[in-house]
Short mmCIF file of N, CA and C in Angstrom, two decimals:
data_model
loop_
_atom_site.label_atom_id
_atom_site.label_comp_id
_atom_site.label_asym_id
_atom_site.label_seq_id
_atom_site.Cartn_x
_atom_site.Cartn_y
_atom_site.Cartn_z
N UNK D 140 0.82 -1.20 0.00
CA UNK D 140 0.00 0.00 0.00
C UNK D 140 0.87 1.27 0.00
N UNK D 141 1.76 1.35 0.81
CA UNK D 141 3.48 2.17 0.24
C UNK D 141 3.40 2.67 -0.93
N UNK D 142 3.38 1.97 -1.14
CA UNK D 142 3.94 2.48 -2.74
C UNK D 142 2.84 2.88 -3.61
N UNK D 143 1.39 2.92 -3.65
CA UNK D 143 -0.11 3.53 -3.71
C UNK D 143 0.44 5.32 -2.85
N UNK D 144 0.46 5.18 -2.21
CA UNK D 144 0.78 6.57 -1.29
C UNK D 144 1.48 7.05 -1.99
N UNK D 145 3.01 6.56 -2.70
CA UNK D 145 4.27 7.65 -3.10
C UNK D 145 3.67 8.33 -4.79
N UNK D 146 3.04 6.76 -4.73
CA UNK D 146 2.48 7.18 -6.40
C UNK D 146 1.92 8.83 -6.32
N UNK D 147 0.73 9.02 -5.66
CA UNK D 147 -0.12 9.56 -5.09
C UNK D 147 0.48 10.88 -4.85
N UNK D 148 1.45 10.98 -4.13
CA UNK D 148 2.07 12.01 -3.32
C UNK D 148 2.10 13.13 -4.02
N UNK D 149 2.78 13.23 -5.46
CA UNK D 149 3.11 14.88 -6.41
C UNK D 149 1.73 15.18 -6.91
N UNK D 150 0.86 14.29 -7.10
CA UNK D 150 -0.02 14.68 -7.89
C UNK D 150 -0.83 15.57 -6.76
N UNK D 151 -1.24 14.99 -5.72
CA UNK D 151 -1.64 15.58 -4.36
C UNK D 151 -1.31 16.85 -3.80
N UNK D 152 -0.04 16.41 -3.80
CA UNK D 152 0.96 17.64 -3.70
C UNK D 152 0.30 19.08 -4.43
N UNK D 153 0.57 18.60 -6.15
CA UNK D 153 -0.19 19.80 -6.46
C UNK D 153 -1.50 20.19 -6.80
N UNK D 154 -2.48 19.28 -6.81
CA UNK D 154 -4.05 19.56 -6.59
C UNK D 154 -4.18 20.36 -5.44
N UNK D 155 -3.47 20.18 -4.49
CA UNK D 155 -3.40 21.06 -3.07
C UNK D 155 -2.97 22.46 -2.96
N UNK D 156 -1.24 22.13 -4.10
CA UNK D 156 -0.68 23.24 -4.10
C UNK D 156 -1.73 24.39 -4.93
N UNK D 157 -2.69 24.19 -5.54
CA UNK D 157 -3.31 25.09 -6.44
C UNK D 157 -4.41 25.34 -5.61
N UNK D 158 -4.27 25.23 -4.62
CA UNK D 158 -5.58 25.84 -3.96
C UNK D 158 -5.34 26.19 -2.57
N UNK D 159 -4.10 26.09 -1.80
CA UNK D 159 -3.78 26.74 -0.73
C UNK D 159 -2.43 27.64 -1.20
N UNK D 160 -2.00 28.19 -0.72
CA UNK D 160 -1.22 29.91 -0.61
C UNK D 160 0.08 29.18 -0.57
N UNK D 161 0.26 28.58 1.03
CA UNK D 161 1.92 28.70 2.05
C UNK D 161 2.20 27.47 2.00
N UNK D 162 3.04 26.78 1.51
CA UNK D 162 3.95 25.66 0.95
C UNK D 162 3.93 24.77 2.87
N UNK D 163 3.63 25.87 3.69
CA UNK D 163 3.82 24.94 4.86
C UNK D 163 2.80 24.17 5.02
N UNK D 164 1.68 25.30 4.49
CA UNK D 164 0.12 24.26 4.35
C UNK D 164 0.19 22.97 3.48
N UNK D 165 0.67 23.49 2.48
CA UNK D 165 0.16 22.20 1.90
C UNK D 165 1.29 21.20 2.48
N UNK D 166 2.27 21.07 3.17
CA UNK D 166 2.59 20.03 3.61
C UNK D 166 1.67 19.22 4.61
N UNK D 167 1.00 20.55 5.58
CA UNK D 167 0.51 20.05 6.36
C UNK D 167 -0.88 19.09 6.04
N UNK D 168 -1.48 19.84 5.09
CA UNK D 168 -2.79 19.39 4.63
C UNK D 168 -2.37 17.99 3.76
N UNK D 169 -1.59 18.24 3.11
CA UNK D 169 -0.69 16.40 2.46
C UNK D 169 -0.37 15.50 3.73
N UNK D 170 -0.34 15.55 4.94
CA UNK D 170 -0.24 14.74 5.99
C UNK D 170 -1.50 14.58 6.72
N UNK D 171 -2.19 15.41 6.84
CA UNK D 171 -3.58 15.41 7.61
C UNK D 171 -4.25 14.64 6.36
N UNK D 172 -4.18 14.58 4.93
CA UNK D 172 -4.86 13.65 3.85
C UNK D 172 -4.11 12.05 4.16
N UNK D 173 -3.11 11.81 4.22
CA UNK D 173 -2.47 10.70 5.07
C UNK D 173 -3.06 10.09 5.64
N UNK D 174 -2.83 10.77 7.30
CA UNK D 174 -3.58 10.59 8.05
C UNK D 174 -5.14 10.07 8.07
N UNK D 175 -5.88 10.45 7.26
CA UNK D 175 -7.17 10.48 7.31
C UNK D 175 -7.57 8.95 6.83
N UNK D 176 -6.28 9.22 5.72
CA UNK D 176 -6.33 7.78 4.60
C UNK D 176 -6.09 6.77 4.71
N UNK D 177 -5.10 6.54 6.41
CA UNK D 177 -4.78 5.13 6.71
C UNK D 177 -6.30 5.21 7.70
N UNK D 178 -6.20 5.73 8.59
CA UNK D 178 -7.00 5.32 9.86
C UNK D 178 -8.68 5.26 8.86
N UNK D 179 -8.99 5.86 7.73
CA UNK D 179 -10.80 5.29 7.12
C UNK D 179 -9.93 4.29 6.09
N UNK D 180 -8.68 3.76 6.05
CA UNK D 180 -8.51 2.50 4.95
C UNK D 180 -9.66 1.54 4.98
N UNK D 181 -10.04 1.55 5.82
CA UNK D 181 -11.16 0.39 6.15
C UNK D 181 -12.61 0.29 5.22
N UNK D 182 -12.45 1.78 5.02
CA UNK D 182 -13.63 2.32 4.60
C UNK D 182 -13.87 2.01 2.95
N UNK D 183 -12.81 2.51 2.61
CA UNK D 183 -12.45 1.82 1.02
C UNK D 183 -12.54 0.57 0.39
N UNK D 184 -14.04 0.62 -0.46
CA UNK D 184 -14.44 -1.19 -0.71
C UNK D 184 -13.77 -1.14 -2.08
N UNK D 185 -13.27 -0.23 -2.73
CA UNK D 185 -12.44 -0.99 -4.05
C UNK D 185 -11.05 -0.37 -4.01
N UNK D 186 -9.93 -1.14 -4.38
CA UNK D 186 -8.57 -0.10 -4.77
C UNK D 186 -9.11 0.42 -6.04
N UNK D 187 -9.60 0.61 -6.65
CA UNK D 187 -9.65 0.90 -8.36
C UNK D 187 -10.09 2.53 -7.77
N UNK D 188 -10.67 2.32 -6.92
CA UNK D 188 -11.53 4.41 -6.66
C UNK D 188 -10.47 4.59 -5.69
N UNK D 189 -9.38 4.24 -5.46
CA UNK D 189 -8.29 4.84 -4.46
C UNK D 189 -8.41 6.02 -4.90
N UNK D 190 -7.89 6.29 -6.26
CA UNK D 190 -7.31 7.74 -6.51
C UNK D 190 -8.81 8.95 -6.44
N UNK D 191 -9.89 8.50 -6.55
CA UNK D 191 -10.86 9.30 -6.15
C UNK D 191 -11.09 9.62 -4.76
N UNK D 192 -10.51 8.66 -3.70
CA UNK D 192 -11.04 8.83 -2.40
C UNK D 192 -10.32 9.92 -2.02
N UNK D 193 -8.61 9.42 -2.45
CA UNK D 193 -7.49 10.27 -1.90
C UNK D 193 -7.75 11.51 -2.15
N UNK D 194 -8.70 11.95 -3.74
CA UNK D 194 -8.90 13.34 -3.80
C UNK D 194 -10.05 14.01 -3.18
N UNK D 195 -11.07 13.32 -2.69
CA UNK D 195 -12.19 13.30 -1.85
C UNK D 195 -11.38 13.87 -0.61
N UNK D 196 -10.54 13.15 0.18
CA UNK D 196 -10.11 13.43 1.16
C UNK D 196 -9.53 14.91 1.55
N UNK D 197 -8.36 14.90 0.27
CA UNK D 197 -7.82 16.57 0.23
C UNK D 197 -8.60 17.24 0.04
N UNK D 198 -9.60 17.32 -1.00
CA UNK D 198 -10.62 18.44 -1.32
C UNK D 198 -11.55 19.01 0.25
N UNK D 199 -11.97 17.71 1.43
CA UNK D 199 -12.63 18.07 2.47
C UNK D 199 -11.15 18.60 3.25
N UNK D 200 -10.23 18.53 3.18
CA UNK D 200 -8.94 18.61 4.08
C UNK D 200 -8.65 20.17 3.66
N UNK D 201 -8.90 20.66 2.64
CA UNK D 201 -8.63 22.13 1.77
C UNK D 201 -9.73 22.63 2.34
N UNK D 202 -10.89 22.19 2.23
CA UNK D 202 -11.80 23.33 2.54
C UNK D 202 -11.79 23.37 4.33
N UNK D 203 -11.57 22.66 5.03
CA UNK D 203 -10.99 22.93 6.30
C UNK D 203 -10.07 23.87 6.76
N UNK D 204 -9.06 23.40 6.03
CA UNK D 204 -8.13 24.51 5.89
C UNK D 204 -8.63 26.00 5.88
N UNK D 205 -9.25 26.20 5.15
CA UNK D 205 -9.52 27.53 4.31
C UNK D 205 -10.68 27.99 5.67
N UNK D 206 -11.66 27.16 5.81
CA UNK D 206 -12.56 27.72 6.98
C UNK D 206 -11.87 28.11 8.38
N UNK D 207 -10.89 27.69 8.93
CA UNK D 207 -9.93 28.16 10.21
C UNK D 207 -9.63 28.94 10.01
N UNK D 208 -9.37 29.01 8.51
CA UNK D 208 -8.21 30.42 8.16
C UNK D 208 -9.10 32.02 8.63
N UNK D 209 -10.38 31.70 8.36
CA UNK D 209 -11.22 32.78 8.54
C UNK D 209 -11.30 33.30 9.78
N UNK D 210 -11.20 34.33 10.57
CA UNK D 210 -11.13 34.94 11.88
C UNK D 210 -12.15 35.56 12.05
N UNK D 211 -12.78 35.69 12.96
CA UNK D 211 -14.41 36.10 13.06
C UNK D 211 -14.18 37.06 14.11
N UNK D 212 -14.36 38.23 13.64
CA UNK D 212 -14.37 39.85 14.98
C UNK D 212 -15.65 39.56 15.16
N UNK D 213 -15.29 40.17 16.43
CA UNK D 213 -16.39 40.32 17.55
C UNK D 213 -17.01 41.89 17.37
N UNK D 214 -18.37 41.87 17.70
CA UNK D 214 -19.04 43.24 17.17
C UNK D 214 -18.22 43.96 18.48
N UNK D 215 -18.71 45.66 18.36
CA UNK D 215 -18.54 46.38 19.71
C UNK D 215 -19.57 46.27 19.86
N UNK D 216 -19.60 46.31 21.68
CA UNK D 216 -20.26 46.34 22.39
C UNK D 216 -21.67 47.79 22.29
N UNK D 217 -20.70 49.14 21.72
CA UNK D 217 -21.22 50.32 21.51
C UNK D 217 -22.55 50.20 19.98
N UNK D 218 -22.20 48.92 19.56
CA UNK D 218 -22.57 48.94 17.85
C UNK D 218 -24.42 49.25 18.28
N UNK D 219 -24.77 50.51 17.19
CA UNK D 219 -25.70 51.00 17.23
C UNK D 219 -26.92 49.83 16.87
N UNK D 220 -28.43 50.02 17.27
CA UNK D 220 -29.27 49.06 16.64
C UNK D 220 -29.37 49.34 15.17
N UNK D 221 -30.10 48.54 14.23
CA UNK D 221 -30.34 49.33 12.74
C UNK D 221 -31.47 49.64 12.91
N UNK D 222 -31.61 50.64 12.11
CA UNK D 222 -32.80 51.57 12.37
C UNK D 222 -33.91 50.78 11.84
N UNK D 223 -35.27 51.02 11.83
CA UNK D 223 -36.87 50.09 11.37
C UNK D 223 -36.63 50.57 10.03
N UNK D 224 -36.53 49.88 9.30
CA UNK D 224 -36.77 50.43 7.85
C UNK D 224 -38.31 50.20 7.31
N UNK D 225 -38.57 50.85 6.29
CA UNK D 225 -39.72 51.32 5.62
C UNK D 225 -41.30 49.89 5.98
N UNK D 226 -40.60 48.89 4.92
CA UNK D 226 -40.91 48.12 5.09
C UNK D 226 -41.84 47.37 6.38
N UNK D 227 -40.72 47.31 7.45
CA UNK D 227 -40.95 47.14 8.57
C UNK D 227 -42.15 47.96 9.10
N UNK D 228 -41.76 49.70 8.87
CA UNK D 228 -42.90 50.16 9.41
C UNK D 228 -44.40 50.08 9.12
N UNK D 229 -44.08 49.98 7.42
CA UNK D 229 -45.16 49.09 7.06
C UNK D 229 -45.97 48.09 7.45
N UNK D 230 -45.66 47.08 7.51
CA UNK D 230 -45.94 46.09 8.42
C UNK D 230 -46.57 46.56 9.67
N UNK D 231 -46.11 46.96 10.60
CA UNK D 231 -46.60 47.24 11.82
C UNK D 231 -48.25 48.36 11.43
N UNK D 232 -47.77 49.20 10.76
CA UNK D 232 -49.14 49.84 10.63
C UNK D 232 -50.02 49.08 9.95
N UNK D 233 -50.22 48.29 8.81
CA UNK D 233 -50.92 47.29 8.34
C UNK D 233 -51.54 46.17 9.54
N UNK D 234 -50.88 45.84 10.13
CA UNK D 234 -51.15 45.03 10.81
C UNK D 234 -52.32 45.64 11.54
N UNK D 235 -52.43 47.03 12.22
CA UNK D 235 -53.34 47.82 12.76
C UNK D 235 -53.93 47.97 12.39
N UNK D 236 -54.23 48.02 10.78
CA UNK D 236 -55.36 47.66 9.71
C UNK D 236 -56.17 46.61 9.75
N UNK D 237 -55.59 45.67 10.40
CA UNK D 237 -56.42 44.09 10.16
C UNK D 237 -57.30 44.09 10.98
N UNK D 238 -57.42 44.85 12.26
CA UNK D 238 -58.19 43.94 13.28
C UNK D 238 -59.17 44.70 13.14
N UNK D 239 -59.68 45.68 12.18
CA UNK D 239 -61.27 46.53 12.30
C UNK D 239 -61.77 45.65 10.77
N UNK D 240 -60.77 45.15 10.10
CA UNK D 240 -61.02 44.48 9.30
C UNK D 240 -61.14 43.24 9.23
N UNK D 241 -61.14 42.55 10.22
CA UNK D 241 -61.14 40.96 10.60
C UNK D 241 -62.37 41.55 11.40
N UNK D 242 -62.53 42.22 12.39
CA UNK D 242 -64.18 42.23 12.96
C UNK D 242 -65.42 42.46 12.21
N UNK D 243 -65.24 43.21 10.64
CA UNK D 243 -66.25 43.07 10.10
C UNK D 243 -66.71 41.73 9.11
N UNK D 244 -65.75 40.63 9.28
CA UNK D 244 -65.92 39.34 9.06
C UNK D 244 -67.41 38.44 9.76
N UNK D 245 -68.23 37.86 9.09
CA UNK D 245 -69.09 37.07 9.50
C UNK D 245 -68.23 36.40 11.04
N UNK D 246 -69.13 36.10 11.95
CA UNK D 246 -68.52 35.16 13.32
C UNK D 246 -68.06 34.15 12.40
N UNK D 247 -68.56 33.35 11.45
CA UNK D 247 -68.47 31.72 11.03
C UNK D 247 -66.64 31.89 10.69
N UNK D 248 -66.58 32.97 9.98
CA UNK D 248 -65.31 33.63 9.25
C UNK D 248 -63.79 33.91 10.77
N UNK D 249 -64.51 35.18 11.25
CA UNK D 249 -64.22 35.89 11.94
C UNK D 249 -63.10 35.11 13.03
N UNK D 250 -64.01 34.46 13.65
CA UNK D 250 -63.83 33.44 15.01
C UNK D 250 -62.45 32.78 14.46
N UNK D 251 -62.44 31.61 13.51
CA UNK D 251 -61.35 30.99 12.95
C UNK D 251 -60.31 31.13 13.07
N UNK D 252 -60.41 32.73 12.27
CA UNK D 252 -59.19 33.66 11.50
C UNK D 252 -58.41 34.21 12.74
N UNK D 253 -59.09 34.81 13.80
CA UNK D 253 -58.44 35.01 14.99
C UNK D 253 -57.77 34.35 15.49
N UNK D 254 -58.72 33.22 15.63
CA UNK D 254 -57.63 32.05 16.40
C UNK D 254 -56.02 31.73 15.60
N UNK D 255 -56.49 31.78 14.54
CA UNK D 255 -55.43 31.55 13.19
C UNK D 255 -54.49 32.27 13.35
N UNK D 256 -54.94 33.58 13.18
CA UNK D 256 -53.98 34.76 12.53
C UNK D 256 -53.38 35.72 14.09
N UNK D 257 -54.44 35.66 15.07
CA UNK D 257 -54.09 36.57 16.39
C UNK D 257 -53.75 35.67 17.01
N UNK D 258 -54.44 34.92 17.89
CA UNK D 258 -53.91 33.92 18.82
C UNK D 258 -52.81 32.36 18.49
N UNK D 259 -52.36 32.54 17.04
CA UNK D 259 -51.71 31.54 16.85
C UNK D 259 -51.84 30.01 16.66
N UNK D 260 -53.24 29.36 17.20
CA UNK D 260 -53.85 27.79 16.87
C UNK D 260 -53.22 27.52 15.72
N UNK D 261 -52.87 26.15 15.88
CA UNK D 261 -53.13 25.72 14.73
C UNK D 261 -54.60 25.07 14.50
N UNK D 262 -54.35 24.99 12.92
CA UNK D 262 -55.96 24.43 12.65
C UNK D 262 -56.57 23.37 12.91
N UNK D 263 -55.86 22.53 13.80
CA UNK D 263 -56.36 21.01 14.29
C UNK D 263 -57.15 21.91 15.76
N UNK D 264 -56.21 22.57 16.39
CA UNK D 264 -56.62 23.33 17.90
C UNK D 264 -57.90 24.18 17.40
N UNK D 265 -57.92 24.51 16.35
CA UNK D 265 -59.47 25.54 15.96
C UNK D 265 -60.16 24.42 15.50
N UNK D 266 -59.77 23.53 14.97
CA UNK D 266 -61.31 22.58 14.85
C UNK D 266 -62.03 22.17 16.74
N UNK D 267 -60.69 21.64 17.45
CA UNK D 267 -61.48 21.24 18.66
C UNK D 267 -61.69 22.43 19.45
N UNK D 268 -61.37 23.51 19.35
CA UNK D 268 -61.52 24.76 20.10
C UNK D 268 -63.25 24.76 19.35
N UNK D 269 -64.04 24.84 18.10
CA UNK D 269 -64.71 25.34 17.71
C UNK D 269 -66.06 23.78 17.36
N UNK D 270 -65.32 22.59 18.02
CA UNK D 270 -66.28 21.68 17.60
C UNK D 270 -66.02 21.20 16.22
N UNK D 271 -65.33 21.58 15.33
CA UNK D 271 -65.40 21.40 14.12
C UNK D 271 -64.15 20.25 13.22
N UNK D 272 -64.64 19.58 12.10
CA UNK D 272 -63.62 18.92 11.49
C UNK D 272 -62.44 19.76 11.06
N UNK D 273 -61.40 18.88 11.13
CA UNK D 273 -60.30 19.94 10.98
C UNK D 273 -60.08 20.51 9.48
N UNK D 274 -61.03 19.70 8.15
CA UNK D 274 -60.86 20.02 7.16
C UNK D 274 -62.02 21.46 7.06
N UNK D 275 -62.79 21.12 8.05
CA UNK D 275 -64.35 22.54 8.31
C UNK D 275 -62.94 23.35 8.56
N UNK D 276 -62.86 23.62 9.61
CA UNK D 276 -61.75 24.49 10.63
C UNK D 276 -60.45 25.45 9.33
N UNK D 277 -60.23 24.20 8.10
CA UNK D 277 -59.19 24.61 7.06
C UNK D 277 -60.05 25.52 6.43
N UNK D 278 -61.43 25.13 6.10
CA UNK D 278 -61.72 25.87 4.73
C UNK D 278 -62.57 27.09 5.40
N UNK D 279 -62.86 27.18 7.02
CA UNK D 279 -63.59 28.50 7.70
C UNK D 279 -62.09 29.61 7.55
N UNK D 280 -60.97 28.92 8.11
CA UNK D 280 -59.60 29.90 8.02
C UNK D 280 -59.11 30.20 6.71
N UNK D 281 -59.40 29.91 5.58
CA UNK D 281 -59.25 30.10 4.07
C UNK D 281 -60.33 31.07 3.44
N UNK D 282 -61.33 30.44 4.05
CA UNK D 282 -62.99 31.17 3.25
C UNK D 282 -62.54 33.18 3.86
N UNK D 283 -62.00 33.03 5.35
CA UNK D 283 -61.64 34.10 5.97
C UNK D 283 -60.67 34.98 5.63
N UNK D 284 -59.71 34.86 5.68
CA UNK D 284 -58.31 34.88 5.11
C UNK D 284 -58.97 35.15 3.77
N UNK D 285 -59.65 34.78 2.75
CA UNK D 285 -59.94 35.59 1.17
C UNK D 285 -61.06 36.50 1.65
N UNK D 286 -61.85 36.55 2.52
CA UNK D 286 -62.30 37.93 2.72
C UNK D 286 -62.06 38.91 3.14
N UNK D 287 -60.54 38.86 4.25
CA UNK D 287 -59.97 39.26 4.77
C UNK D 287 -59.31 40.46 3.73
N UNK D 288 -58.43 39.53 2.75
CA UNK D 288 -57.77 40.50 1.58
C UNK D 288 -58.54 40.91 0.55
N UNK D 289 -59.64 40.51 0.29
CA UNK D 289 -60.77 41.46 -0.28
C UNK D 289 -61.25 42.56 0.37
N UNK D 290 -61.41 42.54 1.61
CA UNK D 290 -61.43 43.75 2.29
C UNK D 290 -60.63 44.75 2.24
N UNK D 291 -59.52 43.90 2.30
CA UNK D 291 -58.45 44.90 2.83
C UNK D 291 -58.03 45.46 1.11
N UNK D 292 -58.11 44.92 0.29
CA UNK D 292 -57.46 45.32 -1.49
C UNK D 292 -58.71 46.44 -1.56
N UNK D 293 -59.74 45.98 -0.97
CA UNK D 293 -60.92 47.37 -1.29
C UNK D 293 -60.67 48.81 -0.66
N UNK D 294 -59.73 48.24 0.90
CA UNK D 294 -59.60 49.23 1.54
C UNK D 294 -57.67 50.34 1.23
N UNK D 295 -57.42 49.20 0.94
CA UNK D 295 -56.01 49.81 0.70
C UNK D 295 -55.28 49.43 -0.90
N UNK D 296 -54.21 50.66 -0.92
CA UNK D 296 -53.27 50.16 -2.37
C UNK D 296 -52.14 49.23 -1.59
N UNK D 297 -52.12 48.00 -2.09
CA UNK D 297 -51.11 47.66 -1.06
C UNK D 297 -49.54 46.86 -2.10
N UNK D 298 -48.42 47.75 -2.12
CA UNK D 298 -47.00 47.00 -2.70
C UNK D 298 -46.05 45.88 -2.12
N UNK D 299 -46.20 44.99 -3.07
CA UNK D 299 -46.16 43.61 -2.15
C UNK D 299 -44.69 43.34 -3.41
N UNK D 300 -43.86 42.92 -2.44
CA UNK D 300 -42.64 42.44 -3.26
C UNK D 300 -41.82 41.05 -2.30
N UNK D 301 -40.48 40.87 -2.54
CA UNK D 301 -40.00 39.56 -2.76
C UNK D 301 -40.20 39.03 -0.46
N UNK D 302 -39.99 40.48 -0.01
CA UNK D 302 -40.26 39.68 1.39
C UNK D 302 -41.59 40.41 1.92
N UNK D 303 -42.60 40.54 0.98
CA UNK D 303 -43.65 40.85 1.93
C UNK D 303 -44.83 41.61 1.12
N UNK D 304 -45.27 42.43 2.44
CA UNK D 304 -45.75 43.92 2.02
C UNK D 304 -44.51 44.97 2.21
N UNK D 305 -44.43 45.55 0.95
CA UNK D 305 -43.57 46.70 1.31
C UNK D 305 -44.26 47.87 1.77
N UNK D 306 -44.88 48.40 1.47
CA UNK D 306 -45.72 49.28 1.49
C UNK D 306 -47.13 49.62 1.44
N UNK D 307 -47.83 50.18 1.67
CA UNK D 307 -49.42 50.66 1.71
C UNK D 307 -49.65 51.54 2.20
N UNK D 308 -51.02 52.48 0.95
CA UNK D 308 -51.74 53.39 1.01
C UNK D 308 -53.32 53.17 0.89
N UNK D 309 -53.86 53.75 2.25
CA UNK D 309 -54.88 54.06 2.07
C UNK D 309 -55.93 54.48 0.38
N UNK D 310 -56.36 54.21 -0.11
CA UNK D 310 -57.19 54.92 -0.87
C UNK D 310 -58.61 55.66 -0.50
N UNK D 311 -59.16 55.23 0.53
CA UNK D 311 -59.82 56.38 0.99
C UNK D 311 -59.43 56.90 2.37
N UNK D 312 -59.23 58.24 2.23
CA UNK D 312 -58.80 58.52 3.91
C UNK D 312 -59.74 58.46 5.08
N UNK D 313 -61.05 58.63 4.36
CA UNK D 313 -62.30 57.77 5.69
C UNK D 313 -62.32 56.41 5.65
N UNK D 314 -61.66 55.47 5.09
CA UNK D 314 -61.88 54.54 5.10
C UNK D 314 -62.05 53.88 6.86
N UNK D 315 -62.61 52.89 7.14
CA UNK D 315 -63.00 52.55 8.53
C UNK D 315 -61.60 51.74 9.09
N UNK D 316 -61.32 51.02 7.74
CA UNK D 316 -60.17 49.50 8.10
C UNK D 316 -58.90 50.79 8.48
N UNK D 317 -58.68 52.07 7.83
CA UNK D 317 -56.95 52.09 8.27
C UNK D 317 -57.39 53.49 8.95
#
């Protein structure tokens, strides 16, 4: 098996050398691939994929390498919060939108969606919270939830992009929901 290893060795050598920097590394990382390669020999059910394992081995032995290498600072202690961006504030005022707009929901509707959307249930806990099958319980929190945003598309312009609502405007300023 000696002599599998020496074969091995330059070619290793420089698959390694082309991807780490300091000549000390790659000695080191050519011994830690060694290493790795006698003590899982066991592991190896054909010699014919030797020369694939051996490069299996360096390739996880390189990217090791390379992840230590990385040094991770510590924030300051002083580091400011980030400020609420737009979005965010969005959100929060919308949300203040929902609940004059979830009360003018039928009870059958209404009841569900709360549990759903305010208090968190899941829809197995709103079927036995409400008596109901849990597929009733799915399609009362769905039937709700589309009247919900019919309401609310009647009541507001609302810009919806890749994480959300970004934004919303009123379209009528008496409107009741905002």
């Amino acid at each position: 098996m000696l002599n599998h290893w020496q074969t091995h060795k330059d070619r290793l050598r420089g698959y390694i050398g082309k991807r780490v920097d300091s000549p000390a590394a790659i000695d080191d990382i050519l011994q830690e691939v060694y290493l790795k390669a006698h003590t899982h020999l066991h592991q190896l059910r054909d010699n014919a994929s030797l020369n694939g394992w051996l490069y299996r081995i360096a390739h996880n032995a390189i990217m090791d390498h390379h992840r230590q290498r990385h040094s991770h600072n510590e924030l300051p202690d002083d580091l400011a919060a980030p400020q609420t961006d737009d979005a965010e504030q969005a959100h929060r005022e919308l949300a203040q939108c929902l609940v004059p707009l979830i009360d003018e929901l039928p009870e059958r509707y209404r009841v569900p969606l709360q549990l759903a959307e305010l208090q968190g249930l899941s829809q197995q806990q709103i079927a036995d919270h409400l008596g109901l099958t849990l597929s009733g319980a799915k399609s009362r929190v769905q039937r709700g939830r589309q009247q919900l945003r019919q309401r609310l598309t009647a009541c507001c312009d609302i810009e919806v992009g890749r994480g959300g609502v970004l934004d919303y405007h009123p379209k009528d300023p008496d409107c009741r929901g905002c």
